[in-house]
Amino acid sequence: MAQQAQEARTDCYAAVDIGASSGRVVVGYVEDGLIRLQEVHRFDNRQVRRHGHDCWDVDLLHTELLRGLARCKEAGFAPKTVGIDTWGVDFVLLDADDNLVGDAVAYRDARTNGMYEVADAIMAPEELYRRVGLQRQPFNTIYQLLALQREHPEQLEAADTFLMIPDYLNFLLTGQKAVEYTNASTTGLLNAETGAWDETIMAAFDIPRRLFPNVTHAGASLGPVLPEVAEAIGYEPRVVLPATHDTGSAYLAVPACEPPAVFLSSGTWSLLGVENRSPICSEAAFRANFTNEGGYHFRYRFLKNIMGLWMIQSIRRELNGITYVVDEKAIRKG
């Protein structure tokens, strides 16, 4: 209680990092020439079954985001800015009144089964890769949109705006709609050379360009939080775009300024690769299924997806809260 009574520290910044299994809110500040980080809130992220699909509970994410920002104040901080990153590829649709259209279906849902064949009949996979440089994965946003076209075309008709998950959370904080570059690069709809939406691909796949705000880059400010948000959390930070794809932000933390440097970022996925100044969209890269994900300051993370912690996260989910105690002495004897 004594700490809460003190004047909140304002020379600090809040980072919100949300992965496929959990999220956290961390406050950072500089003290004695060192960057200090203090975790103030951690929460579970979960998938829920809705209308026959595995979906993200975006209402829960919003609630936990506000709770975490409020706990910054409880811990004696009033951050100047807030930045949010999440995983890639997943999205929401909003109607003209900014209400959700449909559910935030999770990338591991089975709705994209069979979409390779549908997509390949529209555009050869080699040509798609040459334009966007994105690895061939069934969960890429382009395949999710193809699945949505077939199951719920009325949702695309009713939609007015496409936002990715961190973009939607930013919108709930500020009322501003912006799609950040690093996350947009995971859609399969962003031209690797120009960093803008590839309208040739959108036209070929009958994906409405009108839904997509122009791409915004990390470092842009979306302005202060809404008055009702400021009242709920106890202070009025600005929302600034980091690299909103969590791997893009993770790469920035690696102490390597000049290539060549190989990076390994581990979470639900492990991602192994390098950062380049230009994309590599060659036939060899396509055959090896390397991806060119957008990085900070219009750089490219040339990498491969490797199995990460998903198996452990899945076991934890399937146990549904059951805790097993491991006998460490027995392990050492074995």
PDB file of N, CA and C in Angstrom, residues 105-155:
ATOM      1  N   VAL A 105     -10.958 -16.630 -35.542  1.00  0.00           N
ATOM      2  CA  VAL A 105     -10.593 -18.045 -35.671  1.00  0.00           C
ATOM      3  C   VAL A 105      -9.078 -18.192 -35.558  1.00  0.00           C
ATOM      4  N   ALA A 106      -8.635 -19.197 -34.804  1.00  0.00           N
ATOM      5  CA  ALA A 106      -7.210 -19.404 -34.541  1.00  0.00           C
ATOM      6  C   ALA A 106      -6.535 -20.111 -35.709  1.00  0.00           C
ATOM      7  N   TYR A 107      -5.256 -19.825 -35.883  1.00  0.00           N
ATOM      8  CA  TYR A 107      -4.540 -20.329 -37.048  1.00  0.00           C
ATOM      9  C   TYR A 107      -4.392 -21.838 -37.080  1.00  0.00           C
ATOM     10  N   ARG A 108      -4.511 -22.517 -35.945  1.00  0.00           N
ATOM     11  CA  ARG A 108      -4.410 -23.975 -35.940  1.00  0.00           C
ATOM     12  C   ARG A 108      -5.769 -24.661 -36.178  1.00  0.00           C
ATOM     13  N   ASP A 109      -6.807 -23.894 -36.426  1.00  0.00           N
ATOM     14  CA  ASP A 109      -8.094 -24.483 -36.750  1.00  0.00           C
ATOM     15  C   ASP A 109      -8.018 -25.192 -38.115  1.00  0.00           C
ATOM     16  N   ALA A 110      -8.871 -26.177 -38.289  1.00  0.00           N
ATOM     17  CA  ALA A 110      -8.814 -27.023 -39.488  1.00  0.00           C
ATOM     18  C   ALA A 110      -9.524 -26.418 -40.695  1.00  0.00           C
ATOM     19  N   ARG A 111     -10.021 -25.195 -40.609  1.00  0.00           N
ATOM     20  CA  ARG A 111     -10.812 -24.661 -41.716  1.00  0.00           C
ATOM     21  C   ARG A 111     -10.012 -24.475 -43.004  1.00  0.00           C
ATOM     22  N   THR A 112      -8.692 -24.414 -42.893  1.00  0.00           N
ATOM     23  CA  THR A 112      -7.886 -24.214 -44.102  1.00  0.00           C
ATOM     24  C   THR A 112      -7.513 -25.528 -44.791  1.00  0.00           C
ATOM     25  N   ASN A 113      -7.982 -26.655 -44.281  1.00  0.00           N
ATOM     26  CA  ASN A 113      -7.718 -27.925 -44.961  1.00  0.00           C
ATOM     27  C   ASN A 113      -8.260 -27.866 -46.390  1.00  0.00           C
ATOM     28  N   GLY A 114      -7.413 -28.236 -47.347  1.00  0.00           N
ATOM     29  CA  GLY A 114      -7.821 -28.222 -48.743  1.00  0.00           C
ATOM     30  C   GLY A 114      -7.636 -26.906 -49.461  1.00  0.00           C
ATOM     31  N   MET A 115      -7.178 -25.868 -48.761  1.00  0.00           N
ATOM     32  CA  MET A 115      -7.058 -24.550 -49.388  1.00  0.00           C
ATOM     33  C   MET A 115      -5.836 -24.431 -50.302  1.00  0.00           C
ATOM     34  N   TYR A 116      -4.828 -25.287 -50.107  1.00  0.00           N
ATOM     35  CA  TYR A 116      -3.708 -25.269 -51.054  1.00  0.00           C
ATOM     36  C   TYR A 116      -4.210 -25.487 -52.473  1.00  0.00           C
ATOM     37  N   GLU A 117      -5.049 -26.498 -52.646  1.00  0.00           N
ATOM     38  CA  GLU A 117      -5.537 -26.835 -53.973  1.00  0.00           C
ATOM     39  C   GLU A 117      -6.367 -25.690 -54.562  1.00  0.00           C
ATOM     40  N   VAL A 118      -7.177 -25.066 -53.714  1.00  0.00           N
ATOM     41  CA  VAL A 118      -7.982 -23.930 -54.174  1.00  0.00           C
ATOM     42  C   VAL A 118      -7.084 -22.780 -54.614  1.00  0.00           C
ATOM     43  N   ALA A 119      -6.088 -22.466 -53.792  1.00  0.00           N
ATOM     44  CA  ALA A 119      -5.185 -21.352 -54.099  1.00  0.00           C
ATOM     45  C   ALA A 119      -4.338 -21.638 -55.340  1.00  0.00           C
ATOM     46  N   ASP A 120      -3.848 -22.870 -55.452  1.00  0.00           N
ATOM     47  CA  ASP A 120      -2.964 -23.208 -56.576  1.00  0.00           C
ATOM     48  C   ASP A 120      -3.688 -23.142 -57.907  1.00  0.00           C
ATOM     49  N   ALA A 121      -5.014 -23.344 -57.889  1.00  0.00           N
ATOM     50  CA  ALA A 121      -5.798 -23.230 -59.122  1.00  0.00           C
ATOM     51  C   ALA A 121      -5.967 -21.780 -59.546  1.00  0.00           C
ATOM     52  N   ILE A 122      -5.772 -20.854 -58.586  1.00  0.00           N
ATOM     53  CA  ILE A 122      -5.894 -19.423 -58.886  1.00  0.00           C
ATOM     54  C   ILE A 122      -4.551 -18.836 -59.312  1.00  0.00           C
ATOM     55  N   MET A 123      -3.495 -19.195 -58.584  1.00  0.00           N
ATOM     56  CA  MET A 123      -2.153 -18.676 -58.877  1.00  0.00           C
ATOM     57  C   MET A 123      -1.139 -19.746 -58.505  1.00  0.00           C
ATOM     58  N   ALA A 124      -0.179 -19.985 -59.384  1.00  0.00           N
ATOM     59  CA  ALA A 124       0.854 -20.982 -59.101  1.00  0.00           C
ATOM     60  C   ALA A 124       1.588 -20.615 -57.823  1.00  0.00           C
ATOM     61  N   PRO A 125       1.858 -21.584 -56.950  1.00  0.00           N
ATOM     62  CA  PRO A 125       2.522 -21.268 -55.679  1.00  0.00           C
ATOM     63  C   PRO A 125       3.873 -20.590 -55.877  1.00  0.00           C
ATOM     64  N   GLU A 126       4.579 -20.934 -56.961  1.00  0.00           N
ATOM     65  CA  GLU A 126       5.868 -20.291 -57.235  1.00  0.00           C
ATOM     66  C   GLU A 126       5.684 -18.797 -57.494  1.00  0.00           C
ATOM     67  N   GLU A 127       4.610 -18.426 -58.214  1.00  0.00           N
ATOM     68  CA  GLU A 127       4.346 -17.017 -58.493  1.00  0.00           C
ATOM     69  C   GLU A 127       3.925 -16.285 -57.226  1.00  0.00           C
ATOM     70  N   LEU A 128       3.105 -16.931 -56.416  1.00  0.00           N
ATOM     71  CA  LEU A 128       2.706 -16.317 -55.153  1.00  0.00           C
ATOM     72  C   LEU A 128       3.933 -16.044 -54.290  1.00  0.00           C
ATOM     73  N   TYR A 129       4.844 -17.010 -54.219  1.00  0.00           N
ATOM     74  CA  TYR A 129       6.057 -16.837 -53.411  1.00  0.00           C
ATOM     75  C   TYR A 129       6.935 -15.728 -53.988  1.00  0.00           C
ATOM     76  N   ARG A 130       7.033 -15.668 -55.304  1.00  0.00           N
ATOM     77  CA  ARG A 130       7.862 -14.633 -55.927  1.00  0.00           C
ATOM     78  C   ARG A 130       7.369 -13.240 -55.557  1.00  0.00           C
ATOM     79  N   ARG A 131       6.080 -13.095 -55.366  1.00  0.00           N
ATOM     80  CA  ARG A 131       5.510 -11.789 -55.059  1.00  0.00           C
ATOM     81  C   ARG A 131       5.571 -11.469 -53.567  1.00  0.00           C
ATOM     82  N   VAL A 132       5.304 -12.464 -52.704  1.00  0.00           N
ATOM     83  CA  VAL A 132       5.184 -12.160 -51.271  1.00  0.00           C
ATOM     84  C   VAL A 132       6.318 -12.738 -50.429  1.00  0.00           C
ATOM     85  N   GLY A 133       7.035 -13.757 -50.943  1.00  0.00           N
ATOM     86  CA  GLY A 133       8.176 -14.311 -50.215  1.00  0.00           C
ATOM     87  C   GLY A 133       7.819 -15.021 -48.930  1.00  0.00           C
ATOM     88  N   LEU A 134       6.575 -15.459 -48.793  1.00  0.00           N
ATOM     89  CA  LEU A 134       6.122 -16.059 -47.537  1.00  0.00           C
ATOM     90  C   LEU A 134       6.102 -17.579 -47.656  1.00  0.00           C
ATOM     91  N   GLN A 135       6.581 -18.229 -46.617  1.00  0.00           N
ATOM     92  CA  GLN A 135       6.588 -19.684 -46.586  1.00  0.00           C
ATOM     93  C   GLN A 135       5.185 -20.242 -46.816  1.00  0.00           C
ATOM     94  N   ARG A 136       5.130 -21.430 -47.363  1.00  0.00           N
ATOM     95  CA  ARG A 136       3.858 -22.097 -47.613  1.00  0.00           C
ATOM     96  C   ARG A 136       3.440 -22.831 -46.346  1.00  0.00           C
ATOM     97  N   GLN A 137       2.475 -22.251 -45.657  1.00  0.00           N
ATOM     98  CA  GLN A 137       1.920 -22.832 -44.438  1.00  0.00           C
ATOM     99  C   GLN A 137       0.402 -22.753 -44.527  1.00  0.00           C
ATOM    100  N   PRO A 138      -0.306 -23.795 -44.101  1.00  0.00           N
ATOM    101  CA  PRO A 138      -1.771 -23.797 -44.259  1.00  0.00           C
ATOM    102  C   PRO A 138      -2.471 -22.697 -43.483  1.00  0.00           C
ATOM    103  N   PHE A 139      -1.799 -22.151 -42.461  1.00  0.00           N
ATOM    104  CA  PHE A 139      -2.452 -21.133 -41.635  1.00  0.00           C
ATOM    105  C   PHE A 139      -2.238 -19.713 -42.136  1.00  0.00           C
ATOM    106  N   ASN A 140      -1.482 -19.508 -43.215  1.00  0.00           N
ATOM    107  CA  ASN A 140      -1.286 -18.152 -43.716  1.00  0.00           C
ATOM    108  C   ASN A 140      -2.639 -17.473 -43.922  1.00  0.00           C
ATOM    109  N   THR A 141      -2.681 -16.179 -43.677  1.00  0.00           N
ATOM    110  CA  THR A 141      -3.943 -15.443 -43.720  1.00  0.00           C
ATOM    111  C   THR A 141      -4.659 -15.606 -45.047  1.00  0.00           C
ATOM    112  N   ILE A 142      -3.923 -15.666 -46.136  1.00  0.00           N
ATOM    113  CA  ILE A 142      -4.550 -15.793 -47.445  1.00  0.00           C
ATOM    114  C   ILE A 142      -5.387 -17.057 -47.535  1.00  0.00           C
ATOM    115  N   TYR A 143      -4.912 -18.150 -46.944  1.00  0.00           N
ATOM    116  CA  TYR A 143      -5.682 -19.398 -46.952  1.00  0.00           C
ATOM    117  C   TYR A 143      -6.863 -19.317 -45.995  1.00  0.00           C
ATOM    118  N   GLN A 144      -6.696 -18.604 -44.890  1.00  0.00           N
ATOM    119  CA  GLN A 144      -7.821 -18.396 -43.974  1.00  0.00           C
ATOM    120  C   GLN A 144      -8.939 -17.610 -44.662  1.00  0.00           C
ATOM    121  N   LEU A 145      -8.562 -16.605 -45.442  1.00  0.00           N
ATOM    122  CA  LEU A 145      -9.564 -15.808 -46.140  1.00  0.00           C
ATOM    123  C   LEU A 145     -10.259 -16.621 -47.229  1.00  0.00           C
ATOM    124  N   LEU A 146      -9.515 -17.489 -47.903  1.00  0.00           N
ATOM    125  CA  LEU A 146     -10.141 -18.369 -48.891  1.00  0.00           C
ATOM    126  C   LEU A 146     -11.160 -19.283 -48.224  1.00  0.00           C
ATOM    127  N   ALA A 147     -10.810 -19.810 -47.055  1.00  0.00           N
ATOM    128  CA  ALA A 147     -11.743 -20.665 -46.321  1.00  0.00           C
ATOM    129  C   ALA A 147     -12.983 -19.876 -45.900  1.00  0.00           C
ATOM    130  N   LEU A 148     -12.776 -18.633 -45.477  1.00  0.00           N
ATOM    131  CA  LEU A 148     -13.900 -17.800 -45.061  1.00  0.00           C
ATOM    132  C   LEU A 148     -14.812 -17.494 -46.252  1.00  0.00           C
ATOM    133  N   GLN A 149     -14.223 -17.257 -47.421  1.00  0.00           N
ATOM    134  CA  GLN A 149     -15.022 -17.028 -48.630  1.00  0.00           C
ATOM    135  C   GLN A 149     -16.003 -18.165 -48.876  1.00  0.00           C
ATOM    136  N   ARG A 150     -15.544 -19.366 -48.624  1.00  0.00           N
ATOM    137  CA  ARG A 150     -16.354 -20.548 -48.933  1.00  0.00           C
ATOM    138  C   ARG A 150     -17.368 -20.862 -47.840  1.00  0.00           C
ATOM    139  N   GLU A 151     -17.015 -20.609 -46.594  1.00  0.00           N
ATOM    140  CA  GLU A 151     -17.918 -20.951 -45.503  1.00  0.00           C
ATOM    141  C   GLU A 151     -18.867 -19.813 -45.156  1.00  0.00           C
ATOM    142  N   HIS A 152     -18.340 -18.588 -45.102  1.00  0.00           N
ATOM    143  CA  HIS A 152     -19.151 -17.448 -44.690  1.00  0.00           C
ATOM    144  C   HIS A 152     -18.889 -16.235 -45.595  1.00  0.00           C
ATOM    145  N   PRO A 153     -19.280 -16.307 -46.865  1.00  0.00           N
ATOM    146  CA  PRO A 153     -19.078 -15.143 -47.736  1.00  0.00           C
ATOM    147  C   PRO A 153     -19.825 -13.905 -47.239  1.00  0.00           C
ATOM    148  N   GLU A 154     -20.906 -14.126 -46.491  1.00  0.00           N
ATOM    149  CA  GLU A 154     -21.677 -12.991 -45.978  1.00  0.00           C
ATOM    150  C   GLU A 154     -20.868 -12.167 -44.987  1.00  0.00           C
ATOM    151  N   GLN A 155     -19.891 -12.790 -44.320  1.00  0.00           N
ATOM    152  CA  GLN A 155     -19.060 -12.038 -43.380  1.00  0.00           C
ATOM    153  C   GLN A 155     -18.157 -11.051 -44.115  1.00  0.00           C
TER     154      GLN A 155
END
